[in-house]
PDB file of C-alpha atoms in Angstrom:
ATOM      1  CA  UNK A   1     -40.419-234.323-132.343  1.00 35.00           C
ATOM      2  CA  UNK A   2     -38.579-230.910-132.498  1.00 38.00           C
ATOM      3  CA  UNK A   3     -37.823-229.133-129.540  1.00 38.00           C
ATOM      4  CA  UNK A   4     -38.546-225.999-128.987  1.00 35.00           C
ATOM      5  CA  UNK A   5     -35.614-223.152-128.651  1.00 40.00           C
ATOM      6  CA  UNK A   6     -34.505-223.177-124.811  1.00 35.00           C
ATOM      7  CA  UNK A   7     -34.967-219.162-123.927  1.00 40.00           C
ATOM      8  CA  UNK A   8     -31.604-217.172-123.935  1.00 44.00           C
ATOM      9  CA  UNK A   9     -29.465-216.478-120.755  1.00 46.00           C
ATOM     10  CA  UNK A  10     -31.445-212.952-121.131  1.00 46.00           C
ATOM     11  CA  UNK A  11     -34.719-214.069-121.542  1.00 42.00           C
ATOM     12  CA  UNK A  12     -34.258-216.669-118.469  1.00 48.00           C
ATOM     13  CA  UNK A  13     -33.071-213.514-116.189  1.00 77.00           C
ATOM     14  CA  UNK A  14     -36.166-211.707-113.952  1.00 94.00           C
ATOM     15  CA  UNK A  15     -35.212-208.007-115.358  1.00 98.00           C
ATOM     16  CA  UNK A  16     -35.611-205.276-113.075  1.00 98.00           C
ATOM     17  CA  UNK A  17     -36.715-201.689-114.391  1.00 98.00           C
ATOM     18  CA  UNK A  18     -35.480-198.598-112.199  1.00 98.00           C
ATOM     19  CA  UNK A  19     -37.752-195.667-112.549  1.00 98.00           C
ATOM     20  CA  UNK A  20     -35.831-192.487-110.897  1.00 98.00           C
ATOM     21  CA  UNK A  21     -37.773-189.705-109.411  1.00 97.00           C
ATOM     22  CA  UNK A  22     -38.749-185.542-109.804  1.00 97.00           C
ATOM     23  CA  UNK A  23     -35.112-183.251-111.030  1.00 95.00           C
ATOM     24  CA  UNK A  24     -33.218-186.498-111.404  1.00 96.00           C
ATOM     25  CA  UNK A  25     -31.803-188.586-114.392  1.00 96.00           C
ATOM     26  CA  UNK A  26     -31.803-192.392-114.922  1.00 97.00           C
ATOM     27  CA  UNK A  27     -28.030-192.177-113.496  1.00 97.00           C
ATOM     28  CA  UNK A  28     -28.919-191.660-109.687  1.00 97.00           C
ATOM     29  CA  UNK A  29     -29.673-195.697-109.749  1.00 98.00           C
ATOM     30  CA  UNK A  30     -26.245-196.367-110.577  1.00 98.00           C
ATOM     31  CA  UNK A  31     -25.367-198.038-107.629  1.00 98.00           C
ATOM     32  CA  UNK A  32     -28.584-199.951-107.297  1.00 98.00           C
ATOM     33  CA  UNK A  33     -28.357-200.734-110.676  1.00 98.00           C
ATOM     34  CA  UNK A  34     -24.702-202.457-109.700  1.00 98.00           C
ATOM     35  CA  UNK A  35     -26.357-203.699-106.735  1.00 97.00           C
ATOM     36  CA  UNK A  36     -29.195-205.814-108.445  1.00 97.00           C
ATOM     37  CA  UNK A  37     -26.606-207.062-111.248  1.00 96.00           C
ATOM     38  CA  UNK A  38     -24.687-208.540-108.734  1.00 96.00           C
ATOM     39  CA  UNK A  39     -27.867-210.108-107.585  1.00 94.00           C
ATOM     40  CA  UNK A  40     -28.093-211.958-110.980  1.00 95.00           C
ATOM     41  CA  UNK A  41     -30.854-209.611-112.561  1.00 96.00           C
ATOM     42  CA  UNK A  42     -31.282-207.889-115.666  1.00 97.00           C
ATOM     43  CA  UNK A  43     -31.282-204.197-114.882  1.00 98.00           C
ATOM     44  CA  UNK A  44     -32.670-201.552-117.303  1.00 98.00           C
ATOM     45  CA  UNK A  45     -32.950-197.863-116.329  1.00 98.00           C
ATOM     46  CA  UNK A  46     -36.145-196.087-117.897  1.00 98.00           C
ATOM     47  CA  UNK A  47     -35.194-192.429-117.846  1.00 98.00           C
ATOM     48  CA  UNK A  48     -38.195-189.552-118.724  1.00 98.00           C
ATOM     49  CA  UNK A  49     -39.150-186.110-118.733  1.00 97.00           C
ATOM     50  CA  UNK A  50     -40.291-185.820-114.826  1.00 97.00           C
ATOM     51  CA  UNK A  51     -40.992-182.013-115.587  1.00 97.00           C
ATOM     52  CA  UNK A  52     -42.067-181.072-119.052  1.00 97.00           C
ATOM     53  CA  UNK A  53     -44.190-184.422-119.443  1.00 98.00           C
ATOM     54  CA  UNK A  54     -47.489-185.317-117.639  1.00 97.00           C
ATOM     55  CA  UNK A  55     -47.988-187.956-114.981  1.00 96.00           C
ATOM     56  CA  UNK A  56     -49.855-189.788-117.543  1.00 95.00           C
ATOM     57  CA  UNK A  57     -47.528-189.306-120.785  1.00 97.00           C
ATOM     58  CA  UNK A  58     -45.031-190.680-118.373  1.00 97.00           C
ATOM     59  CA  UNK A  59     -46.525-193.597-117.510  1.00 96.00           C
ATOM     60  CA  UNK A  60     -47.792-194.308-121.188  1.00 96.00           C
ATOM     61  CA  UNK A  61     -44.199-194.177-122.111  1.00 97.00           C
ATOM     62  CA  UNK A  62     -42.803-196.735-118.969  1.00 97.00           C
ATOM     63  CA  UNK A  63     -45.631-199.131-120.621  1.00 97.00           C
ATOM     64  CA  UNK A  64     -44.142-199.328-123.689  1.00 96.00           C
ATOM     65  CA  UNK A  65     -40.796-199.213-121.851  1.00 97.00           C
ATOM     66  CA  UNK A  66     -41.772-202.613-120.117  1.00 97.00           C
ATOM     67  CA  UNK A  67     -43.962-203.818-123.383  1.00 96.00           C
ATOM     68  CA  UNK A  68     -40.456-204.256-125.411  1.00 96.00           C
ATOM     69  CA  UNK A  69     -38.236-205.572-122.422  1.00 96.00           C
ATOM     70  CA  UNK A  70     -37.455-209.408-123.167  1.00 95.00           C
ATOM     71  CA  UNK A  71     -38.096-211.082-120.041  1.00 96.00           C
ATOM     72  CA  UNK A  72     -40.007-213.696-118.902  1.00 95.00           C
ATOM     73  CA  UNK A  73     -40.297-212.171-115.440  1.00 96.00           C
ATOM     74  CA  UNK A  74     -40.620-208.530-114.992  1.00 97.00           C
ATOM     75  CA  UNK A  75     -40.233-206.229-111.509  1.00 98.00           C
ATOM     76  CA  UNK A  76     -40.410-202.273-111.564  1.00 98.00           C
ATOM     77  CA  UNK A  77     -38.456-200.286-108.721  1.00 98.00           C
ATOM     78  CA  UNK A  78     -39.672-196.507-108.559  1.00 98.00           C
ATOM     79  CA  UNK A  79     -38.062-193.757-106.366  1.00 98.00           C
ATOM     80  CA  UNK A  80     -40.308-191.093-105.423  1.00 97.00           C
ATOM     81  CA  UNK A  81     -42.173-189.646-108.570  1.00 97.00           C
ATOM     82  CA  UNK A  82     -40.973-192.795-110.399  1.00 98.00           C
ATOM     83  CA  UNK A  83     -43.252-194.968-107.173  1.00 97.00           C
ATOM     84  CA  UNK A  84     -46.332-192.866-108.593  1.00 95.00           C
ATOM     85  CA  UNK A  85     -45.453-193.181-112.433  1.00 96.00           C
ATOM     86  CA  UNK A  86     -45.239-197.142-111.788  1.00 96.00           C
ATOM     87  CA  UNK A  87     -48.452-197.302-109.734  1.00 94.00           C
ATOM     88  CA  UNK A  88     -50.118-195.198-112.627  1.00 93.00           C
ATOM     89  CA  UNK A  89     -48.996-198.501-115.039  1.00 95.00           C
ATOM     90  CA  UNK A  90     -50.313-200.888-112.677  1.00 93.00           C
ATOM     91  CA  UNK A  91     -53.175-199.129-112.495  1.00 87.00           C
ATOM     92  CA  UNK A  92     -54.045-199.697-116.564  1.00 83.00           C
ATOM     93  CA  UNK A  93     -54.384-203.770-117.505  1.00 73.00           C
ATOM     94  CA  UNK A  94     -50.528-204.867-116.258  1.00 76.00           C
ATOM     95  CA  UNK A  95     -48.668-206.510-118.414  1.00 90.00           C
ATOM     96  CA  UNK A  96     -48.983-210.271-117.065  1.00 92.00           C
ATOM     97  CA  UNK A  97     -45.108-210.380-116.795  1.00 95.00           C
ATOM     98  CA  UNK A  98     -45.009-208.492-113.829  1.00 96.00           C
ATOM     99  CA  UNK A  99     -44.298-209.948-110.382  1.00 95.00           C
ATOM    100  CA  UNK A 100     -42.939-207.241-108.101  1.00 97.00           C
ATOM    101  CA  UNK A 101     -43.111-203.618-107.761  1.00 98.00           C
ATOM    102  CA  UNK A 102     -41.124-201.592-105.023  1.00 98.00           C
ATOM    103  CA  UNK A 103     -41.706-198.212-103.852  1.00 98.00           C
ATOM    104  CA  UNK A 104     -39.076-196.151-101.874  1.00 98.00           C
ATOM    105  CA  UNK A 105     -40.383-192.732-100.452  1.00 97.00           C
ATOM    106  CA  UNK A 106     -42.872-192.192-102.639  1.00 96.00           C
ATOM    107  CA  UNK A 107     -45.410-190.305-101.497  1.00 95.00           C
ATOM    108  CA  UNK A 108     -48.854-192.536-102.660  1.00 92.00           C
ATOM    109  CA  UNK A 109     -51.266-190.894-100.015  1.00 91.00           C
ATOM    110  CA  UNK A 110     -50.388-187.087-101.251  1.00 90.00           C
ATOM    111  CA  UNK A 111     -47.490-185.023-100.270  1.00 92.00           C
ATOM    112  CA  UNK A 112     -47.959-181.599 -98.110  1.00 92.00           C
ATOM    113  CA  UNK A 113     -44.060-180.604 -99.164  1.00 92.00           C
ATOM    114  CA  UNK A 114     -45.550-180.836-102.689  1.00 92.00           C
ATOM    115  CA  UNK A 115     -48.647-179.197-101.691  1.00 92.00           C
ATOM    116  CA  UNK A 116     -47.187-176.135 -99.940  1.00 91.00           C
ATOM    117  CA  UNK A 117     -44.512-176.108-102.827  1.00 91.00           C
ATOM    118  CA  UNK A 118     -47.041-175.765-105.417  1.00 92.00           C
ATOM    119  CA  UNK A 119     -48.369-172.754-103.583  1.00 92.00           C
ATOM    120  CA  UNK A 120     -45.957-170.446-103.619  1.00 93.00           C
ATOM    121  CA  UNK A 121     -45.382-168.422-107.028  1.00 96.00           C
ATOM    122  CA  UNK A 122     -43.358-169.584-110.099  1.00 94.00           C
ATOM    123  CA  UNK A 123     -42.794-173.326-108.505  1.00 94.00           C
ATOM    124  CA  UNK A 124     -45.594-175.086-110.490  1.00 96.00           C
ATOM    125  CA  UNK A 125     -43.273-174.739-113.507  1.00 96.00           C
ATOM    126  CA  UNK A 126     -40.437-175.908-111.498  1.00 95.00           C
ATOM    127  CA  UNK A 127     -42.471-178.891-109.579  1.00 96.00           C
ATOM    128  CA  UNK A 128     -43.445-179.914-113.434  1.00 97.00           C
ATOM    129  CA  UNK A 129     -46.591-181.291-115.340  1.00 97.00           C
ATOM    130  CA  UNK A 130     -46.439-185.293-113.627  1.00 96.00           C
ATOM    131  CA  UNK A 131     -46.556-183.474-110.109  1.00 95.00           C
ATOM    132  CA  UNK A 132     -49.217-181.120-110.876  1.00 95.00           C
ATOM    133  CA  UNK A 133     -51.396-183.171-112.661  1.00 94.00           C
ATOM    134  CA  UNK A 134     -51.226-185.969-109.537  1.00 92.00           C
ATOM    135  CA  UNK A 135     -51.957-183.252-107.138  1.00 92.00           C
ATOM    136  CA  UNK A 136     -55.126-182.424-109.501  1.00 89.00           C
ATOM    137  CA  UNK A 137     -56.498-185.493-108.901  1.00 82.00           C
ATOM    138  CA  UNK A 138     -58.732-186.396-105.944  1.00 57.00           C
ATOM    139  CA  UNK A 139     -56.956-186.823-102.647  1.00 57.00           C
ATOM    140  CA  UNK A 140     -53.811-187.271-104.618  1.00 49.00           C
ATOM    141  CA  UNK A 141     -53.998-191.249-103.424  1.00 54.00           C
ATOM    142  CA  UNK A 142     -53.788-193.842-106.059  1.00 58.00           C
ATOM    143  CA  UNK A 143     -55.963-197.037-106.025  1.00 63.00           C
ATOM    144  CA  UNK A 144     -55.078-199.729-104.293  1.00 74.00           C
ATOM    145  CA  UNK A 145     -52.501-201.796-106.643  1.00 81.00           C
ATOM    146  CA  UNK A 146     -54.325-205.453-108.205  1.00 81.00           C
ATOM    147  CA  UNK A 147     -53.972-208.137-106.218  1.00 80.00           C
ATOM    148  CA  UNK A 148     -51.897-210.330-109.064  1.00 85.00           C
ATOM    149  CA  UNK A 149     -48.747-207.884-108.243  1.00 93.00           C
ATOM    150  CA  UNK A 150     -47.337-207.626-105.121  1.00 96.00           C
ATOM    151  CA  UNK A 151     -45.996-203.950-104.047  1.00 97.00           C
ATOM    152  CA  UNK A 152     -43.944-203.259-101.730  1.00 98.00           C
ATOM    153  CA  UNK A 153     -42.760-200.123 -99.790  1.00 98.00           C
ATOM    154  CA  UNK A 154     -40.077-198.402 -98.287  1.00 98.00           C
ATOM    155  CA  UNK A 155     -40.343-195.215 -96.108  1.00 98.00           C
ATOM    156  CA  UNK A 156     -36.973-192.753 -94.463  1.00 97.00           C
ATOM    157  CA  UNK A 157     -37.268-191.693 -90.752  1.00 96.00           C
ATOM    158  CA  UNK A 158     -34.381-189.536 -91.774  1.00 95.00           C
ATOM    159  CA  UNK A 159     -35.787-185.709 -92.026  1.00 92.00           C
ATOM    160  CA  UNK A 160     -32.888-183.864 -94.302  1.00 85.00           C
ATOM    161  CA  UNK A 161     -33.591-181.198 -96.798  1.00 71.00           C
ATOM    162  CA  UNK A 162     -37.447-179.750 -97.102  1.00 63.00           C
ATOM    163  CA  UNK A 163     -37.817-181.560 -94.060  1.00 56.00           C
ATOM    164  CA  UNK A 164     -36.055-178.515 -92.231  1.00 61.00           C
ATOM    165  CA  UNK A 165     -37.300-176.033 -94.241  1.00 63.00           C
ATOM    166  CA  UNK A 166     -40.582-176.286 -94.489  1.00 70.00           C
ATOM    167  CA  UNK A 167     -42.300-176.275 -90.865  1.00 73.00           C
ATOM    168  CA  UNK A 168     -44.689-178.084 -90.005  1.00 79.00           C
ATOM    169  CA  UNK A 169     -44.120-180.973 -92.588  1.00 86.00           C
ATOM    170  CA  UNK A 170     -45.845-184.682 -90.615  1.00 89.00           C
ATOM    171  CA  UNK A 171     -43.351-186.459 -88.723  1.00 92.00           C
ATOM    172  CA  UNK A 172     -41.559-189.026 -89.198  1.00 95.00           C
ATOM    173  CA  UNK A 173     -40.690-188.215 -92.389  1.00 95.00           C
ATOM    174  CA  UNK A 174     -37.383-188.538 -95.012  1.00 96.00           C
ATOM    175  CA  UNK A 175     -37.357-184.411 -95.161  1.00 94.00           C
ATOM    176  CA  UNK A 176     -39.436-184.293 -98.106  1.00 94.00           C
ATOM    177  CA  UNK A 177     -42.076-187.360 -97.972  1.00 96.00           C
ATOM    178  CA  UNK A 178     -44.126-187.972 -94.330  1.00 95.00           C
ATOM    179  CA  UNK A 179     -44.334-191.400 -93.288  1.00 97.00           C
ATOM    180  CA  UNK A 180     -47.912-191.409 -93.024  1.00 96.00           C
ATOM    181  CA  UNK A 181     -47.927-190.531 -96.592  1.00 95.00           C
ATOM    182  CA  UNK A 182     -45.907-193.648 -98.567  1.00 96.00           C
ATOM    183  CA  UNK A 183     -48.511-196.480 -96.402  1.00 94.00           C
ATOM    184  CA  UNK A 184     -50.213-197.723 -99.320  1.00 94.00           C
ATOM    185  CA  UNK A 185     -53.403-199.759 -99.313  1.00 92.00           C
ATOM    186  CA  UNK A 186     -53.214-203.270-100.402  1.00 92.00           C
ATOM    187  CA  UNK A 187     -49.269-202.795-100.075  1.00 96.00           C
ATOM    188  CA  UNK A 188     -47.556-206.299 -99.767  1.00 96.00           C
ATOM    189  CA  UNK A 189     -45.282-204.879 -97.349  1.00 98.00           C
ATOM    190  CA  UNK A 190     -44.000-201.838 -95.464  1.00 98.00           C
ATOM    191  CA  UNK A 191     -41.324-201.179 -93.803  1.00 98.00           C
ATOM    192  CA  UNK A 192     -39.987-197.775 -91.607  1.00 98.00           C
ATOM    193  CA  UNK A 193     -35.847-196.811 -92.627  1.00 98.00           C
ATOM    194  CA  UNK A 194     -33.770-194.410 -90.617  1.00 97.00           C
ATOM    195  CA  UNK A 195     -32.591-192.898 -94.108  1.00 97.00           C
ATOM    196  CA  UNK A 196     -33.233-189.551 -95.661  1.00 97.00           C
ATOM    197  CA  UNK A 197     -35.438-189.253 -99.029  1.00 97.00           C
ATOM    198  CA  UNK A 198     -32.057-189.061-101.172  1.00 96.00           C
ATOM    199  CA  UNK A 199     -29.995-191.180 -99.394  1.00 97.00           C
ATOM    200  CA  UNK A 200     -32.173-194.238-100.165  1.00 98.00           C
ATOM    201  CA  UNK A 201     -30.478-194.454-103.610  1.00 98.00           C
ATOM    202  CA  UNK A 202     -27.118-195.033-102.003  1.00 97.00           C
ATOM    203  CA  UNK A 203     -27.710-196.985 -98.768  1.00 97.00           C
ATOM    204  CA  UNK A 204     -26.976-200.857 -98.447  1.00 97.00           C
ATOM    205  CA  UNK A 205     -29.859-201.291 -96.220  1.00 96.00           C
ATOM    206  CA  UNK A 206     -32.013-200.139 -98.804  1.00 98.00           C
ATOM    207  CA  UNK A 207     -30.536-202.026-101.213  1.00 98.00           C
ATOM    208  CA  UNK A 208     -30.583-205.379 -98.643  1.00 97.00           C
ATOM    209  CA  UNK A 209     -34.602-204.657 -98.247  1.00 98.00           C
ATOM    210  CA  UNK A 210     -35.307-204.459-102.023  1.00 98.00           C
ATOM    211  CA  UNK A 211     -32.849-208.220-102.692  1.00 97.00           C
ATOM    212  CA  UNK A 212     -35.440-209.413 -99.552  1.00 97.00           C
ATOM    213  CA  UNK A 213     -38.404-208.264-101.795  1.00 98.00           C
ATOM    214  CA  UNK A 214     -38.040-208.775-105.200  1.00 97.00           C
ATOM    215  CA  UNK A 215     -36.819-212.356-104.265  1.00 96.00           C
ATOM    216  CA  UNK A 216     -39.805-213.461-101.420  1.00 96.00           C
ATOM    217  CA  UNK A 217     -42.224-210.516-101.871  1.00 97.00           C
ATOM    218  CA  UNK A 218     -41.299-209.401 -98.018  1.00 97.00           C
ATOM    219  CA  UNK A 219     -38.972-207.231 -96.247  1.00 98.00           C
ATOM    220  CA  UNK A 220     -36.710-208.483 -93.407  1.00 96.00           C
ATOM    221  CA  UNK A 221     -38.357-207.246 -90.611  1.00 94.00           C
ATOM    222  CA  UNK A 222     -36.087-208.383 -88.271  1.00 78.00           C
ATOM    223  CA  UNK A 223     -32.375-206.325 -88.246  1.00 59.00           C
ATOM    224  CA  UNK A 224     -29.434-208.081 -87.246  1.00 49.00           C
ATOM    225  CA  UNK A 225     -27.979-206.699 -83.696  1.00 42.00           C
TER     226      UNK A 225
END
């Protein structure tokens, strides 16, 4: 009888995709990126136009993105905007490859920095067409994600940045996104961070928290003393 082809040292390998958020390139993941590597995964960066394109061309495009990946096993990581561009693909028929999704700050119950942003003049342009076409929508809130995909999400405590500016902005929040705002319904997990909205893409902890997920599907509640 012939044997089939055993799968490549690539194709064995979960591959993670790392979906960065509003005014940033693919490159802010770069230490995540060496992070997950050293984990043992496949780590692909999907980069996009988080201003000029729409929520939806955006997540079109990470569909296609995860579509030609070669992996037998497939988990998404979103930072902010990239959390709502991910739950906008999970939200169409998921590709039945996917296992895990992570979200860290992103703001999936609606965002009053965004909101209050929005409002003052000339900053539409500069918010972009993905965050003014999700604040279009109803509530802002996504559904909840399917129940073959387990999501998972991180929230800052940290308030630096718009956090300081704006007044008035919910607390706790990472000084941009309110806690109250990343709880997710259906979400796997949650868990609270003392870290600041842009620090999550270069703190250990964080990076500790998304190893515990994307290898159980939970976070480690329990910090060492």
């Amino acid at each position: 009888m012939r044997r089939s082809p055993l799968p490549s040292p690539r194709e064995r390998a979960a591959a993670v995709i790392l979906v960065h958020g509003l005014w940033t390139p693919a490159t802010v993941f770069a230490l995540h990126d060496h992070w997950l590597r050293r984990d043992g995964y496949r780590v692909l960066r999907f980069g996009y136009a988080s201003v000029r394109a729409t929520l939806t061309e955006n997540a079109q495009q990470l569909s296609r993105f995860i579509a030609t990946t070669d992996a037998a096993e497939i988990h998404l990581v979103g930072h902010s905007l990239g959390g709502l561009i991910i739950l906008d693909v999970l939200r169409q028929t998921p590709d039945a490859r996917l296992r895990r999704a992570l979200l860290l700050g992103t703001p999936c119950l609606g965002s009053d920095c965004a909101r209050r942003l929005a409002a003052l003049p000339g900053m539409p342009v500069l918010l972009g067409r993905s965050i003014m076409q999700w604040l279009s929508r109803s509530a802002g809130a996504p559904c909840s994600p399917p129940p073959n995909i387990e999501v998972g999400v991180l929230a800052g405590t940290r308030s630096l940045g718009f956090g300081r500016v704006l007044r008035g902005l919910p607390r706790p929040n990472d000084g941009v996104v309110a806690l109250v705002e990343t709880q997710l319904p259906g979400a796997a997990d949650f868990l609270a961070l003392p870290v600041a909205h842009s620090q999550m893409l270069a703190s250990r902890r964080c990076a500790a928290q998304i190893a515990s997920f994307l290898h159980t599907g939970r976070f480690q509640h329990a910090q060492p003393a």
